[in-house]
């Protein structure tokens, strides 16, 4: 992990997202699974579905980070792409019935920031390791 920025980032982000997903369930007691308005976890609005998504993303990142450089690189790039899409679409969801993961402005900033970091590292680091696997 010391030699791979992708493995390190995937492992750290994975652990953080798993922790956020678990802690989120403590604050969303009594909130509907698909509630369009959740409860705040610090400044981020979450509902149970949002917590489950954090757990799944966290597990995927952590598993990839602990597995291999190509797995971490691919997972960082994929999750980064999904978060970029969620960050953009999320700008239009708050206050609508389509907001089934209870997004708010702080969530959108976090998702866009996570996307930029994951994509930057996933697409720019560990190029030689990825090239060896393909060759």
N, CA and C atoms as an extended XYZ file, in Angstrom:
405
Properties=species:S:1:pos:R:3:atomname:S:1:resname:S:1:resid:I:1 pbc="F F F"
N         0.827       -1.192        0.000 N   UNK     1
C         0.000        0.000        0.000 CA  UNK     1
C         0.870        1.255        0.000 C   UNK     1
N         2.059        1.176        0.578 N   UNK     2
C         2.936        2.341        0.649 CA  UNK     2
C         3.371        2.817       -0.724 C   UNK     2
N         3.424        1.933       -1.681 N   UNK     3
C         3.919        2.305       -2.996 CA  UNK     3
C         2.815        2.650       -3.974 C   UNK     3
N         1.587        2.512       -3.583 N   UNK     4
C         0.474        2.766       -4.497 CA  UNK     4
C        -0.477        3.820       -3.948 C   UNK     4
N        -0.516        4.979       -4.595 N   UNK     5
C        -1.488        5.994       -4.180 CA  UNK     5
C        -2.933        5.496       -4.311 C   UNK     5
N        -3.200        4.672       -5.312 N   UNK     6
C        -4.555        4.166       -5.502 CA  UNK     6
C        -4.978        3.233       -4.379 C   UNK     6
N        -4.086        2.337       -3.974 N   UNK     7
C        -4.428        1.422       -2.875 CA  UNK     7
C        -4.627        2.197       -1.574 C   UNK     7
N        -3.762        3.165       -1.328 N   UNK     8
C        -3.876        3.954       -0.102 CA  UNK     8
C        -5.175        4.757       -0.087 C   UNK     8
N        -5.486        5.433       -1.193 N   UNK     9
C        -6.707        6.239       -1.254 CA  UNK     9
C        -7.949        5.360       -1.126 C   UNK     9
N        -7.983        4.246       -1.838 N   UNK    10
C        -9.150        3.359       -1.774 CA  UNK    10
C        -9.348        2.827       -0.361 C   UNK    10
N        -8.258        2.478        0.301 N   UNK    11
C        -8.353        1.951        1.663 CA  UNK    11
C        -8.846        3.021        2.633 C   UNK    11
N        -8.290        4.207        2.543 N   UNK    12
C        -8.708        5.292        3.442 CA  UNK    12
C       -10.148        5.704        3.176 C   UNK    12
N       -10.475        5.980        1.910 N   UNK    13
C       -11.844        6.373        1.579 CA  UNK    13
C       -12.826        5.259        1.940 C   UNK    13
N       -12.437        4.006        1.682 N   UNK    14
C       -13.307        2.879        2.007 CA  UNK    14
C       -13.613        2.812        3.489 C   UNK    14
N       -12.587        2.950        4.318 N   UNK    15
C       -12.785        2.911        5.773 CA  UNK    15
C       -13.659        4.072        6.233 C   UNK    15
N       -13.431        5.256        5.680 N   UNK    16
C       -14.216        6.432        6.075 CA  UNK    16
C       -15.672        6.262        5.668 C   UNK    16
N       -15.918        5.830        4.447 N   UNK    17
C       -17.304        5.663        4.000 CA  UNK    17
C       -18.016        4.552        4.763 C   UNK    17
N       -17.301        3.487        5.120 N   UNK    18
C       -17.911        2.451        5.966 CA  UNK    18
C       -18.293        3.026        7.326 C   UNK    18
N       -17.411        3.784        7.918 N   UNK    19
C       -17.681        4.400        9.219 CA  UNK    19
C       -18.865        5.359        9.138 C   UNK    19
N       -18.895        6.179        8.098 N   UNK    20
C       -20.003        7.124        7.921 CA  UNK    20
C       -21.321        6.369        7.736 C   UNK    20
N       -21.292        5.289        6.969 N   UNK    21
C       -22.502        4.488        6.781 CA  UNK    21
C       -23.013        3.905        8.083 C   UNK    21
N       -22.113        3.387        8.899 N   UNK    22
C       -22.515        2.817       10.193 CA  UNK    22
C       -23.043        3.886       11.147 C   UNK    22
N       -22.307        4.979       11.284 N   UNK    23
C       -22.729        6.063       12.186 CA  UNK    23
C       -24.047        6.665       11.714 C   UNK    23
N       -24.244        6.703       10.422 N   UNK    24
C       -25.482        7.257        9.871 CA  UNK    24
C       -26.730        6.579       10.392 C   UNK    24
N       -26.648        5.275       10.656 N   UNK    25
C       -27.822        4.567       11.167 CA  UNK    25
C       -28.208        5.028       12.573 C   UNK    25
N       -27.252        5.534       13.331 N   UNK    26
C       -27.569        6.036       14.671 CA  UNK    26
C       -28.377        7.334       14.609 C   UNK    26
N       -28.166        8.132       13.565 N   UNK    27
C       -28.899        9.404       13.474 CA  UNK    27
C       -30.180        9.295       12.657 C   UNK    27
N       -30.355        8.205       11.918 N   UNK    28
C       -31.545        8.101       11.066 CA  UNK    28
C       -32.626        7.193       11.645 C   UNK    28
N       -32.549        6.908       12.911 N   UNK    29
C       -33.592        6.116       13.554 CA  UNK    29
C       -34.938        6.813       13.388 C   UNK    29
N       -35.916        6.099       12.890 N   UNK    30
C       -37.246        6.663       12.713 CA  UNK    30
C       -37.452        7.383       11.393 C   UNK    30
N       -36.427        7.448       10.557 N   UNK    31
C       -36.540        8.098        9.244 CA  UNK    31
C       -36.886        7.033        8.218 C   UNK    31
N       -37.807        7.337        7.316 N   UNK    32
C       -38.184        6.393        6.273 CA  UNK    32
C       -37.006        6.039        5.380 C   UNK    32
N       -36.979        4.799        4.891 N   UNK    33
C       -35.853        4.313        4.103 CA  UNK    33
C       -35.582        5.200        2.890 C   UNK    33
N       -36.624        5.624        2.196 N   UNK    34
C       -36.487        6.472        1.007 CA  UNK    34
C       -36.880        7.922        1.290 C   UNK    34
N       -36.834        8.360        2.530 N   UNK    35
C       -37.272        9.715        2.892 CA  UNK    35
C       -36.493       10.759        2.099 C   UNK    35
N       -37.212       11.746        1.562 N   UNK    36
C       -36.548       12.807        0.800 CA  UNK    36
C       -35.871       13.827        1.705 C   UNK    36
N       -36.218       13.805        2.972 N   UNK    37
C       -35.543       14.641        3.958 CA  UNK    37
C       -35.090       13.727        5.084 C   UNK    37
N       -33.781       13.677        5.288 N   UNK    38
C       -33.239       12.810        6.322 CA  UNK    38
C       -32.888       13.593        7.567 C   UNK    38
N       -31.901       13.090        8.276 N   UNK    39
C       -31.373       13.769        9.463 CA  UNK    39
C       -29.922       14.115        9.209 C   UNK    39
N       -29.457       15.141        9.891 N   UNK    40
C       -28.088       15.591        9.679 CA  UNK    40
C       -27.071       14.743       10.423 C   UNK    40
N       -26.059       14.339        9.695 N   UNK    41
C       -24.861       13.738       10.252 CA  UNK    41
C       -23.795       14.804       10.028 C   UNK    41
N       -23.541       15.568       11.064 N   UNK    42
C       -22.763       16.807       11.026 CA  UNK    42
C       -23.558       17.778       10.153 C   UNK    42
N       -23.130       18.050        8.923 N   UNK    43
C       -23.896       18.937        8.036 CA  UNK    43
C       -24.475       18.186        6.839 C   UNK    43
N       -24.228       16.874        6.786 N   UNK    44
C       -24.659       16.063        5.657 CA  UNK    44
C       -25.974       15.376        5.990 C   UNK    44
N       -26.948       15.531        5.100 N   UNK    45
C       -28.250       14.921        5.323 CA  UNK    45
C       -28.220       13.474        4.844 C   UNK    45
N       -28.696       12.564        5.690 N   UNK    46
C       -28.708       11.143        5.333 CA  UNK    46
C       -30.042       10.511        5.707 C   UNK    46
N       -30.369        9.463        4.995 N   UNK    47
C       -31.498        8.606        5.340 CA  UNK    47
C       -30.974        7.168        5.297 C   UNK    47
N       -31.753        6.175        5.671 N   UNK    48
C       -31.235        4.798        5.672 CA  UNK    48
C       -30.698        4.322        4.317 C   UNK    48
N       -31.351        4.686        3.212 N   UNK    49
C       -30.845        4.290        1.900 CA  UNK    49
C       -29.464        4.902        1.660 C   UNK    49
N       -29.301        6.154        2.006 N   UNK    50
C       -28.014        6.843        1.859 CA  UNK    50
C       -26.947        6.111        2.675 C   UNK    50
N       -27.303        5.661        3.881 N   UNK    51
C       -26.369        4.910        4.719 CA  UNK    51
C       -25.955        3.594        4.061 C   UNK    51
N       -26.910        2.886        3.495 N   UNK    52
C       -26.613        1.622        2.818 CA  UNK    52
C       -25.668        1.864        1.641 C   UNK    52
N       -25.923        2.922        0.892 N   UNK    53
C       -25.046        3.257       -0.238 CA  UNK    53
C       -23.630        3.547        0.254 C   UNK    53
N       -23.517        4.296        1.363 N   UNK    54
C       -22.186        4.551        1.926 CA  UNK    54
C       -21.497        3.239        2.311 C   UNK    54
N       -22.239        2.315        2.897 N   UNK    55
C       -21.657        1.020        3.266 CA  UNK    55
C       -21.171        0.246        2.039 C   UNK    55
N       -21.975        0.227        0.979 N   UNK    56
C       -21.599       -0.495       -0.240 CA  UNK    56
C       -20.378        0.126       -0.909 C   UNK    56
N       -20.375        1.449       -1.022 N   UNK    57
C       -19.233        2.154       -1.630 CA  UNK    57
C       -17.991        1.937       -0.772 C   UNK    57
N       -18.150        2.072        0.535 N   UNK    58
C       -17.021        1.875        1.440 CA  UNK    58
C       -16.450        0.473        1.339 C   UNK    58
N       -17.325       -0.521        1.301 N   UNK    59
C       -16.871       -1.916        1.195 CA  UNK    59
C       -16.142       -2.155       -0.126 C   UNK    59
N       -16.667       -1.611       -1.206 N   UNK    60
C       -16.028       -1.781       -2.519 CA  UNK    60
C       -14.643       -1.138       -2.537 C   UNK    60
N       -14.554        0.081       -2.025 N   UNK    61
C       -13.267        0.773       -1.999 CA  UNK    61
C       -12.266        0.054       -1.093 C   UNK    61
N       -12.701       -0.320        0.093 N   UNK    62
C       -11.797       -0.991        1.034 CA  UNK    62
C       -11.311       -2.327        0.478 C   UNK    62
N       -12.217       -3.109       -0.081 N   UNK    63
C       -11.829       -4.400       -0.658 CA  UNK    63
C       -10.835       -4.213       -1.796 C   UNK    63
N       -11.082       -3.233       -2.655 N   UNK    64
C       -10.162       -2.987       -3.771 CA  UNK    64
C        -8.812       -2.485       -3.278 C   UNK    64
N        -8.837       -1.614       -2.278 N   UNK    65
C        -7.597       -1.091       -1.727 CA  UNK    65
C        -6.742       -2.155       -1.084 C   UNK    65
N        -7.364       -3.148       -0.524 N   UNK    66
C        -6.626       -4.237        0.114 CA  UNK    66
C        -6.255       -5.348       -0.867 C   UNK    66
N        -6.846       -5.311       -2.062 N   UNK    67
C        -6.639       -6.398       -3.019 CA  UNK    67
C        -5.415       -6.184       -3.904 C   UNK    67
N        -5.490       -5.198       -4.799 N   UNK    68
C        -4.390       -5.014       -5.751 CA  UNK    68
C        -4.409       -3.598       -6.312 C   UNK    68
N        -3.302       -3.214       -6.930 N   UNK    69
C        -3.220       -1.888       -7.545 CA  UNK    69
C        -4.236       -1.749       -8.679 C   UNK    69
N        -4.325       -2.705       -9.609 N   UNK    70
C        -5.323       -2.550      -10.676 CA  UNK    70
C        -6.767       -2.472      -10.144 C   UNK    70
N        -7.070       -3.262       -9.121 N   UNK    71
C        -8.422       -3.222       -8.546 CA  UNK    71
C        -8.689       -1.865       -7.912 C   UNK    71
N        -7.721       -1.342       -7.170 N   UNK    72
C        -7.892       -0.039       -6.526 CA  UNK    72
C        -8.024        1.059       -7.564 C   UNK    72
N        -7.194        1.004       -8.597 N   UNK    73
C        -7.235        2.020       -9.662 CA  UNK    73
C        -8.599        2.012      -10.366 C   UNK    73
N        -9.078        0.834      -10.703 N   UNK    74
C       -10.371        0.719      -11.388 CA  UNK    74
C       -11.517        1.161      -10.484 C   UNK    74
N       -11.476        0.764       -9.234 N   UNK    75
C       -12.553        1.122       -8.302 CA  UNK    75
C       -12.546        2.617       -8.010 C   UNK    75
N       -11.365        3.201       -7.810 N   UNK    76
C       -11.295        4.649       -7.592 CA  UNK    76
C       -11.880        5.402       -8.778 C   UNK    76
N       -11.522        4.986       -9.982 N   UNK    77
C       -12.028        5.659      -11.179 CA  UNK    77
C       -13.531        5.471      -11.344 C   UNK    77
N       -14.010        4.272      -11.068 N   UNK    78
C       -15.442        3.994      -11.208 CA  UNK    78
C       -16.258        4.750      -10.163 C   UNK    78
N       -15.859        4.656       -8.908 N   UNK    79
C       -16.577        5.364       -7.844 CA  UNK    79
C       -16.484        6.870       -8.064 C   UNK    79
N       -15.328        7.338       -8.491 N   UNK    80
C       -15.172        8.760       -8.791 CA  UNK    80
C       -16.122        9.221       -9.884 C   UNK    80
N       -16.277        8.410      -10.920 N   UNK    81
C       -17.201        8.741      -12.013 CA  UNK    81
C       -18.643        8.777      -11.528 C   UNK    81
N       -19.005        7.782      -10.714 N   UNK    82
C       -20.370        7.737      -10.173 CA  UNK    82
C       -20.620        8.941       -9.274 C   UNK    82
N       -19.647        9.273       -8.415 N   UNK    83
C       -19.813       10.429       -7.534 CA  UNK    83
C       -19.874       11.737       -8.319 C   UNK    83
N       -19.166       11.831       -9.423 N   UNK    84
C       -19.269       13.026      -10.261 CA  UNK    84
C       -20.697       13.159      -10.789 C   UNK    84
N       -21.251       12.065      -11.261 N   UNK    85
C       -22.629       12.066      -11.753 CA  UNK    85
C       -23.613       12.403      -10.631 C   UNK    85
N       -23.436       11.775       -9.466 N   UNK    86
C       -24.324       12.039       -8.327 CA  UNK    86
C       -24.198       13.497       -7.875 C   UNK    86
N       -22.979       14.025       -7.892 N   UNK    87
C       -22.771       15.417       -7.499 CA  UNK    87
C       -23.472       16.392       -8.435 C   UNK    87
N       -23.438       16.110       -9.718 N   UNK    88
C       -24.093       16.986      -10.698 CA  UNK    88
C       -25.607       16.838      -10.625 C   UNK    88
N       -26.095       15.602      -10.665 N   UNK    89
C       -27.545       15.366      -10.591 CA  UNK    89
C       -28.097       15.863       -9.255 C   UNK    89
N       -27.309       15.691       -8.196 N   UNK    90
C       -27.737       16.114       -6.861 CA  UNK    90
C       -27.999       17.601       -6.736 C   UNK    90
N       -27.432       18.386       -7.633 N   UNK    91
C       -27.686       19.821       -7.604 CA  UNK    91
C       -29.152       20.150       -7.885 C   UNK    91
N       -29.828       19.248       -8.575 N   UNK    92
C       -31.210       19.488       -8.993 CA  UNK    92
C       -32.241       18.724       -8.163 C   UNK    92
N       -31.809       17.857       -7.250 N   UNK    93
C       -32.737       16.990       -6.524 CA  UNK    93
C       -33.314       17.550       -5.222 C   UNK    93
N       -32.547       18.307       -4.424 N   UNK    94
C       -33.117       18.753       -3.135 CA  UNK    94
C       -34.463       19.478       -3.323 C   UNK    94
N       -35.402       19.114       -2.460 N   UNK    95
C       -36.736       19.711       -2.522 CA  UNK    95
C       -37.672       19.031       -3.498 C   UNK    95
N       -37.225       17.933       -4.121 N   UNK    96
C       -38.090       17.213       -5.053 CA  UNK    96
C       -38.382       15.812       -4.528 C   UNK    96
N       -39.391       15.178       -5.096 N   UNK    97
C       -39.748       13.823       -4.687 CA  UNK    97
C       -38.748       12.787       -5.221 C   UNK    97
N       -37.853       13.193       -6.104 N   UNK    98
C       -36.835       12.283       -6.643 CA  UNK    98
C       -35.615       12.161       -5.729 C   UNK    98
N       -35.571       12.939       -4.685 N   UNK    99
C       -34.423       12.973       -3.787 CA  UNK    99
C       -34.487       11.824       -2.772 C   UNK    99
N       -34.457       10.586       -3.265 N   UNK   100
C       -34.657        9.422       -2.394 CA  UNK   100
C       -33.453        9.106       -1.518 C   UNK   100
N       -32.329        9.803       -1.703 N   UNK   101
C       -31.196        9.593       -0.799 CA  UNK   101
C       -30.943       10.841        0.048 C   UNK   101
N       -31.931       11.715        0.132 N   UNK   102
C       -31.908       12.878        1.027 CA  UNK   102
C       -30.640       13.718        0.868 C   UNK   102
N       -30.355       14.124       -0.359 N   UNK   103
C       -29.173       14.953       -0.605 CA  UNK   103
C       -29.426       16.396       -0.196 C   UNK   103
N       -28.369       17.055        0.264 N   UNK   104
C       -28.422       18.497        0.493 CA  UNK   104
C       -27.176       19.120       -0.118 C   UNK   104
N       -27.020       20.411        0.022 N   UNK   105
C       -25.892       21.114       -0.585 CA  UNK   105
C       -24.546       20.597       -0.110 C   UNK   105
N       -24.424       20.317        1.179 N   UNK   106
C       -23.161       19.808        1.721 CA  UNK   106
C       -22.830       18.437        1.118 C   UNK   106
N       -23.838       17.596        0.928 N   UNK   107
C       -23.619       16.296        0.287 CA  UNK   107
C       -23.064       16.479       -1.122 C   UNK   107
N       -23.661       17.422       -1.855 N   UNK   108
C       -23.216       17.653       -3.228 CA  UNK   108
C       -21.763       18.096       -3.275 C   UNK   108
N       -21.375       18.987       -2.365 N   UNK   109
C       -19.982       19.436       -2.316 CA  UNK   109
C       -19.066       18.259       -1.995 C   UNK   109
N       -19.456       17.435       -1.025 N   UNK   110
C       -18.647       16.266       -0.656 CA  UNK   110
C       -18.545       15.280       -1.813 C   UNK   110
N       -19.644       15.022       -2.491 N   UNK   111
C       -19.624       14.073       -3.601 CA  UNK   111
C       -18.755       14.589       -4.746 C   UNK   111
N       -18.859       15.874       -5.057 N   UNK   112
C       -18.030       16.442       -6.124 CA  UNK   112
C       -16.556       16.445       -5.727 C   UNK   112
N       -16.269       16.771       -4.470 N   UNK   113
C       -14.884       16.743       -3.990 CA  UNK   113
C       -14.311       15.338       -4.008 C   UNK   113
N       -15.093       14.371       -3.526 N   UNK   114
C       -14.655       12.973       -3.554 CA  UNK   114
C       -14.413       12.523       -4.987 C   UNK   114
N       -15.307       12.915       -5.894 N   UNK   115
C       -15.158       12.551       -7.304 CA  UNK   115
C       -13.851       13.084       -7.868 C   UNK   115
N       -13.554       14.325       -7.597 N   UNK   116
C       -12.327       14.918       -8.131 CA  UNK   116
C       -11.081       14.203       -7.607 C   UNK   116
N       -11.056       13.918       -6.314 N   UNK   117
C        -9.891       13.237       -5.733 CA  UNK   117
C        -9.775       11.818       -6.277 C   UNK   117
N       -10.876       11.064       -6.260 N   UNK   118
C       -10.844        9.680       -6.736 CA  UNK   118
C       -10.479        9.594       -8.213 C   UNK   118
N       -11.056       10.464       -9.023 N   UNK   119
C       -10.744       10.454      -10.457 CA  UNK   119
C        -9.309       10.897      -10.723 C   UNK   119
N        -8.851       11.920      -10.031 N   UNK   120
C        -7.487       12.415      -10.243 CA  UNK   120
C        -6.469       11.329       -9.933 C   UNK   120
N        -6.628       10.670       -8.799 N   UNK   121
C        -5.681        9.620       -8.423 CA  UNK   121
C        -5.890        8.385       -9.302 C   UNK   121
N        -7.139        7.998       -9.498 N   UNK   122
C        -7.432        6.803      -10.292 CA  UNK   122
C        -6.941        6.893      -11.722 C   UNK   122
N        -6.981        8.085      -12.297 N   UNK   123
C        -6.601        8.226      -13.702 CA  UNK   123
C        -5.144        8.645      -13.901 C   UNK   123
N        -4.497        9.130      -12.851 N   UNK   124
C        -3.139        9.648      -13.067 CA  UNK   124
C        -2.044        8.842      -12.374 C   UNK   124
N        -2.370        8.066      -11.380 N   UNK   125
C        -1.351        7.358      -10.603 CA  UNK   125
C        -1.300        5.874      -10.966 C   UNK   125
N        -0.162        5.270      -10.657 N   UNK   126
C         0.042        3.824      -10.859 CA  UNK   126
C        -0.115        3.401      -12.310 C   UNK   126
N         0.334        4.247      -13.225 N   UNK   127
C         0.207        3.919      -14.651 CA  UNK   127
C         1.018        2.704      -15.050 C   UNK   127
N         2.214        2.564      -14.523 N   UNK   128
C         3.043        1.421      -14.915 CA  UNK   128
C         2.457        0.110      -14.443 C   UNK   128
N         1.854        0.111      -13.248 N   UNK   129
C         1.230       -1.112      -12.734 CA  UNK   129
C         0.060       -1.526      -13.620 C   UNK   129
N        -0.733       -0.552      -14.061 N   UNK   130
C        -1.876       -0.861      -14.918 CA  UNK   130
C        -1.392       -1.309      -16.293 C   UNK   130
N        -0.328       -0.702      -16.793 N   UNK   131
C         0.182       -1.073      -18.108 CA  UNK   131
C         0.724       -2.504      -18.107 C   UNK   131
N         1.356       -2.927      -17.014 N   UNK   132
C         1.880       -4.283      -16.928 CA  UNK   132
C         0.772       -5.316      -16.943 C   UNK   132
N        -0.355       -4.999      -16.340 N   UNK   133
C        -1.465       -5.947      -16.297 CA  UNK   133
C        -2.060       -6.109      -17.680 C   UNK   133
N        -2.174       -5.008      -18.440 N   UNK   134
C        -2.780       -5.035      -19.761 CA  UNK   134
C        -1.849       -5.714      -20.760 C   UNK   134
N        -0.567       -5.494      -20.637 N   UNK   135
C         0.414       -6.025      -21.610 CA  UNK   135
C         0.542       -7.515      -21.562 C   UNK   135
